[in-house]
Coordinates of C-alpha atoms in Angstrom, one line a residue:
X162 CA 108.1 109.7 93.8
X163 CA 105.3 110.4 91.2
X164 CA 105.5 113.6 89.2
X165 CA 102.1 115.2 88.7
X166 CA 101.1 115.9 85.1
X167 CA 99.2 119.0 86.1
X168 CA 100.3 122.6 86.4
X169 CA 99.4 123.8 89.8
X170 CA 97.9 127.1 88.7
X171 CA 96.3 126.4 85.4
X172 CA 95.9 122.7 85.2
X173 CA 97.6 122.5 81.8
X174 CA 99.4 119.4 80.7
X175 CA 103.1 119.4 81.1
X176 CA 104.8 117.1 78.5
X177 CA 107.9 116.7 80.6
X178 CA 105.8 115.9 83.6
X179 CA 103.9 113.3 81.7
X180 CA 107.1 111.6 80.5
X181 CA 108.6 111.6 84.0
X182 CA 105.3 110.2 85.4
X183 CA 105.2 107.4 82.9
X184 CA 108.9 106.6 83.6
X185 CA 108.2 106.6 87.3
X186 CA 105.3 104.2 86.8
X187 CA 106.7 101.8 84.3
X188 CA 110.5 101.6 84.4
X189 CA 110.7 100.1 87.9
X190 CA 109.0 97.0 86.4
X191 CA 111.6 96.9 83.7
X192 CA 114.4 97.3 86.2
X193 CA 113.1 94.4 88.2
X194 CA 113.4 92.3 85.0
X195 CA 116.9 93.5 84.6
X196 CA 117.8 92.4 88.1
X197 CA 116.4 88.9 87.5
X198 CA 118.5 88.6 84.3
X199 CA 121.7 89.7 86.3
X200 CA 121.0 87.2 89.1
X201 CA 120.6 84.4 86.6
X202 CA 123.8 85.3 84.9
X203 CA 125.5 85.4 88.3
X204 CA 124.1 81.9 89.1
X205 CA 122.1 83.0 92.0
X206 CA 118.8 82.0 90.1
X207 CA 118.8 78.6 88.3
X208 CA 116.4 77.1 85.9
X209 CA 115.0 75.0 88.8
X210 CA 114.5 78.1 90.9
X211 CA 112.7 79.8 88.1
X212 CA 110.3 76.8 87.8
X213 CA 109.6 76.6 91.4
X214 CA 109.0 80.3 91.9
X215 CA 106.8 80.4 88.8
X216 CA 104.6 77.8 90.5
X217 CA 104.5 79.8 93.8
X218 CA 103.4 82.8 91.9
X219 CA 100.9 81.0 89.8
X220 CA 99.3 78.9 92.6
X221 CA 99.6 81.2 95.6
X222 CA 100.7 84.8 95.1
X223 CA 98.5 85.8 92.1
X224 CA 95.4 84.0 93.4
X225 CA 95.8 85.8 96.8
X226 CA 96.1 89.1 95.0
X227 CA 93.0 88.5 92.8
X228 CA 90.9 87.3 95.7
X229 CA 91.8 90.2 98.0
X230 CA 91.3 92.9 95.3
X231 CA 87.8 91.5 94.3
X232 CA 86.5 90.3 97.7
X233 CA 87.1 93.7 99.3
X234 CA 85.5 95.7 96.5
X235 CA 81.9 96.8 96.8
X236 CA 80.7 95.7 93.4
X237 CA 77.0 96.3 93.9
X238 CA 77.5 100.0 94.9
X239 CA 79.6 100.9 91.8
X240 CA 77.9 98.6 89.2
X241 CA 77.4 100.2 85.8
X242 CA 75.8 97.8 83.3
X243 CA 76.6 99.9 80.2
X244 CA 80.3 100.3 81.2
X245 CA 80.6 96.6 82.2
X246 CA 79.1 95.4 78.9
X247 CA 81.3 97.6 76.8
X248 CA 84.6 96.7 78.7
X249 CA 83.7 93.0 78.4
X250 CA 82.8 93.4 74.8
X251 CA 85.9 95.2 73.7
X252 CA 88.0 92.6 75.7
X253 CA 86.4 89.7 73.7
X254 CA 86.6 91.5 70.3
X255 CA 90.2 92.5 71.1
X256 CA 90.9 88.9 71.9
X257 CA 89.4 87.7 68.6
X258 CA 91.3 90.3 66.5
X259 CA 94.5 89.4 68.2
X260 CA 93.9 85.7 67.4
X261 CA 93.2 86.5 63.8
X262 CA 96.4 88.5 63.6
X263 CA 98.3 85.7 65.2
X264 CA 97.0 83.0 62.7
X265 CA 97.7 85.3 59.7
X266 CA 101.2 86.6 60.6
X267 CA 102.9 83.9 62.7
X268 CA 104.3 80.9 60.8
X269 CA 104.9 78.8 63.9
X270 CA 101.4 78.2 65.1
X271 CA 102.7 77.0 68.5
X272 CA 103.4 80.7 69.1
X273 CA 99.9 81.8 68.5
X274 CA 98.6 81.2 72.1
X275 CA 101.3 83.2 73.8
X276 CA 101.0 85.9 71.2
X277 CA 97.2 86.3 71.7
X278 CA 97.6 86.4 75.4
X279 CA 100.4 88.9 75.3
X280 CA 98.5 91.2 72.7
X281 CA 95.2 91.5 74.5
X282 CA 96.0 91.0 78.3
X283 CA 96.9 94.1 80.3
X284 CA 98.8 94.6 83.5
X285 CA 95.6 96.3 84.8
X286 CA 95.8 95.3 88.4
X287 CA 99.3 96.4 89.1
X288 CA 99.8 99.3 86.5
X289 CA 96.4 100.2 85.3
X290 CA 94.7 101.1 88.7
X291 CA 97.7 103.1 89.9
X292 CA 97.9 105.0 86.7
X293 CA 94.2 106.0 86.8
X294 CA 94.6 107.2 90.3
X295 CA 97.7 109.2 89.7
X296 CA 96.5 110.9 86.5
X297 CA 93.1 111.8 88.2
X298 CA 94.8 112.7 91.5
X299 CA 92.4 110.8 93.5
X300 CA 92.8 107.8 96.0
X301 CA 89.6 105.9 94.8
X302 CA 88.1 105.4 91.4
X303 CA 85.1 103.3 91.8
X304 CA 84.7 102.3 88.2
X305 CA 88.2 100.9 88.2
X306 CA 87.0 98.0 90.4
X307 CA 84.4 96.9 87.8
X308 CA 87.2 95.9 85.5
X309 CA 88.8 93.7 88.2
X310 CA 85.4 92.1 88.9
X311 CA 84.2 91.5 85.3
X312 CA 87.0 91.8 82.9
X313 CA 89.9 90.1 84.7
X314 CA 87.9 86.8 84.7
X315 CA 87.6 87.0 81.0
X316 CA 91.3 87.6 80.7
X317 CA 91.9 84.3 82.4
X318 CA 89.3 82.3 80.7
X319 CA 90.2 83.6 77.2
X320 CA 94.0 83.0 78.0
X321 CA 93.3 79.4 78.9
X322 CA 91.4 79.0 75.6
X323 CA 94.2 80.4 73.5
X324 CA 97.1 78.6 75.4
X325 CA 95.1 75.2 75.4
X326 CA 94.3 75.3 71.7
X327 CA 97.4 77.1 70.3
X328 CA 100.4 76.1 72.6
X329 CA 103.6 74.3 72.4
X330 CA 102.2 71.0 73.7
X331 CA 101.0 68.5 71.2
X332 CA 98.3 67.1 73.3
X333 CA 95.0 66.8 71.4
X334 CA 92.6 69.7 72.3
X335 CA 89.1 68.5 73.4
X336 CA 86.2 70.2 75.0
X337 CA 86.7 68.3 78.2
X338 CA 90.4 69.3 78.4
X339 CA 89.7 72.8 77.7
X340 CA 86.9 72.9 80.4
X341 CA 89.2 71.2 82.8
X342 CA 91.9 73.8 82.2
X343 CA 89.4 76.6 82.8
X344 CA 87.9 75.0 85.9
X345 CA 91.3 74.2 87.5
X346 CA 93.0 77.5 86.7
X347 CA 93.8 79.0 90.1
X348 CA 93.3 82.6 89.0
X349 CA 89.7 81.8 87.8
X350 CA 89.0 79.8 91.1
X351 CA 90.1 82.7 93.3
X352 CA 88.0 85.2 91.4
X353 CA 84.8 82.9 91.6
X354 CA 85.4 82.4 95.3
X355 CA 85.8 86.2 95.9
X356 CA 82.7 87.2 94.2
X357 CA 80.2 86.1 96.9
X358 CA 82.4 87.9 99.5
X359 CA 82.2 91.1 97.5
X360 CA 78.4 90.9 96.9
X361 CA 77.7 90.1 100.5
X362 CA 80.0 92.8 101.7
X363 CA 81.9 90.5 104.1
X364 CA 84.4 92.2 106.3
X365 CA 87.5 90.1 106.8
X366 CA 89.6 90.3 110.1
X367 CA 92.8 92.2 109.8
X368 CA 94.7 89.0 110.2
X369 CA 93.2 87.6 107.0
X370 CA 93.5 90.6 104.8
X371 CA 97.1 91.3 106.0
X372 CA 98.2 87.7 105.3
X373 CA 96.6 87.8 101.7
X374 CA 98.2 91.2 101.1
X375 CA 101.5 89.9 101.9
X376 CA 101.1 86.9 99.6
X377 CA 99.7 89.1 96.9
X378 CA 102.4 91.8 97.2
X379 CA 105.1 89.4 96.1
X380 CA 103.3 88.3 92.9
X381 CA 104.4 91.1 90.5
X382 CA 108.1 91.5 91.7
X383 CA 108.6 87.7 91.7
X384 CA 106.9 87.3 88.3
X385 CA 108.9 90.1 86.7
X386 CA 112.2 88.8 88.3
X387 CA 111.6 85.4 86.8
X388 CA 110.8 86.9 83.4
X389 CA 114.2 88.5 83.5
X390 CA 115.9 85.4 84.8
X391 CA 114.4 83.3 82.0
X392 CA 114.9 85.9 79.3
X393 CA 117.3 84.8 76.5
X394 CA 118.3 87.4 74.0
X395 CA 119.4 84.7 71.6
X396 CA 115.7 83.8 71.1
X397 CA 114.5 87.3 70.3
X398 CA 115.4 87.1 66.6
X399 CA 113.1 84.2 65.9
X400 CA 110.2 86.0 67.8
X401 CA 110.9 89.5 66.8
X402 CA 108.0 89.9 64.4
X403 CA 105.5 88.5 66.9
X404 CA 106.8 90.6 69.7
X405 CA 106.7 93.9 67.7
X406 CA 103.2 93.2 66.4
X407 CA 101.9 92.4 69.9
X408 CA 103.5 95.6 71.1
X409 CA 101.9 97.7 68.4
X410 CA 98.5 96.1 68.9
X411 CA 98.6 96.1 72.7
X412 CA 99.9 99.7 73.2
X413 CA 98.4 101.6 70.2
X414 CA 96.0 99.8 68.0
X415 CA 93.5 98.7 70.6
X416 CA 93.2 102.2 71.8
X417 CA 92.8 103.6 68.3
X418 CA 89.9 101.1 67.6
X419 CA 88.0 101.2 70.8
X420 CA 88.5 104.6 72.5
X421 CA 86.8 106.6 69.7
X422 CA 83.7 104.3 70.0
X423 CA 83.7 104.8 73.8
X424 CA 83.7 108.5 73.3
X425 CA 80.8 108.3 70.9
X426 CA 78.9 106.3 73.4
X427 CA 79.2 109.1 76.0
X428 CA 81.4 107.7 78.6
X429 CA 82.9 110.2 81.1
X430 CA 86.5 111.0 82.0
X431 CA 86.9 108.2 84.6
X432 CA 85.4 105.6 82.3
X433 CA 87.5 106.6 79.3
X434 CA 90.7 106.7 81.4
X435 CA 90.0 103.3 82.8
X436 CA 89.3 101.8 79.3
X437 CA 92.6 103.3 78.1
X438 CA 94.8 101.7 80.7
X439 CA 92.7 98.5 80.3
X440 CA 93.4 98.5 76.6
X441 CA 96.9 100.1 76.3
X442 CA 98.9 99.4 79.4
X443 CA 101.8 96.9 79.2
X444 CA 101.0 93.1 79.0
X445 CA 100.4 91.5 82.4
X446 CA 103.4 89.8 84.0
X447 CA 101.2 86.8 84.8
X448 CA 100.8 86.1 81.1
X449 CA 104.3 84.7 81.3
X450 CA 103.5 82.6 84.4
X451 CA 100.4 81.2 82.6
X452 CA 102.3 80.4 79.4
X453 CA 105.1 78.8 81.4
X454 CA 102.6 76.6 83.3
X455 CA 100.2 75.7 80.5
X456 CA 102.5 74.8 77.7
X457 CA 102.6 78.1 75.8
X458 CA 105.6 79.7 74.2
X459 CA 107.0 81.3 77.4
X460 CA 110.0 82.9 75.4
X461 CA 107.5 84.8 73.2
X462 CA 105.4 85.7 76.3
X463 CA 108.4 87.2 78.1
X464 CA 109.6 89.0 75.0
X465 CA 106.2 90.7 74.7
X466 CA 106.1 91.7 78.4
X467 CA 109.6 93.3 78.1
X468 CA 108.7 95.0 74.9
X469 CA 105.3 96.4 76.0
X470 CA 106.7 97.5 79.3
X471 CA 109.6 99.3 77.7
X472 CA 107.6 101.0 74.9
X473 CA 104.7 101.9 77.2
X474 CA 106.9 104.7 78.7
X475 CA 106.4 106.6 75.4
X476 CA 103.0 105.4 74.4
X477 CA 101.3 106.0 77.8
X478 CA 102.7 109.4 77.8
X479 CA 101.5 110.0 74.3
X480 CA 98.0 108.8 75.3
X481 CA 97.8 111.0 78.4
X482 CA 98.9 113.9 76.2
X483 CA 96.2 113.2 73.6
X484 CA 93.5 112.8 76.3
X485 CA 94.4 116.2 77.7
X486 CA 94.7 117.9 74.4
X487 CA 91.2 116.8 73.2
X488 CA 89.6 117.8 76.5
X489 CA 89.0 114.3 78.1
X490 CA 91.2 115.1 81.0

């Protein structure tokens, strides 16, 4: 049950309601991770299972989810060039700033790729869109689809770039290797295939959409459960600095940098809220899957996901409260 943040009579923000709303939105993700951790401790999930399930999520479940979300969205009808350019721009700039921070702070450069991905990549599809709809108390926010169509592809391309050039593997980085990793990434492929269907407004048979929906629905819970199963508290100490810095950058600093600029540019309530959850929602669970499958530091990736998910209960509540206080909501 989602608790509304509005007062029924005056529309005033209720701090307790905001807190409960954030808890209801974010904590189930954290609890799924805990379940995965317990199942691993009980021996029901082994290292081999984690590896195989990660592959299923990476090559099937996540691509199916991405394809369905984008292919069924009417991009032409809701296209807003100003918003798209700004959203893509802040994503690229945020990525660059995260990379600079990683290079300056992290002593182990093999951790930089996972740090950068965790610091700039949001769990927008599974948390962001739901958060926008619940805060605005509407079932459809057209501008939210633009992020899926134009920003999510950049998430994946930039993540491949970071993990390929700054990962655990010692293979020499070449332009051909980088392009190959981008071109063969299943998430990027699914988005590129979906775009023509969206632009042509193709209507899929129920059989197809339901099958894709079933495949996509398992992506987040399985990814989160494998994060928990693979999580090792003994490795947190060596990655604590990178984890805390990524949490601060992901949940707070990006918003402080880019939201005031968006306000100055005159974006409305929906656009500002979409930008907020794009910038300041927890790190995407599939960042762990990509790090695991592309030679990144999966331990750091999982630590960042756990940290941002837990801390976002407080930070998202604070952001919603601030938005309401200054009159954005």
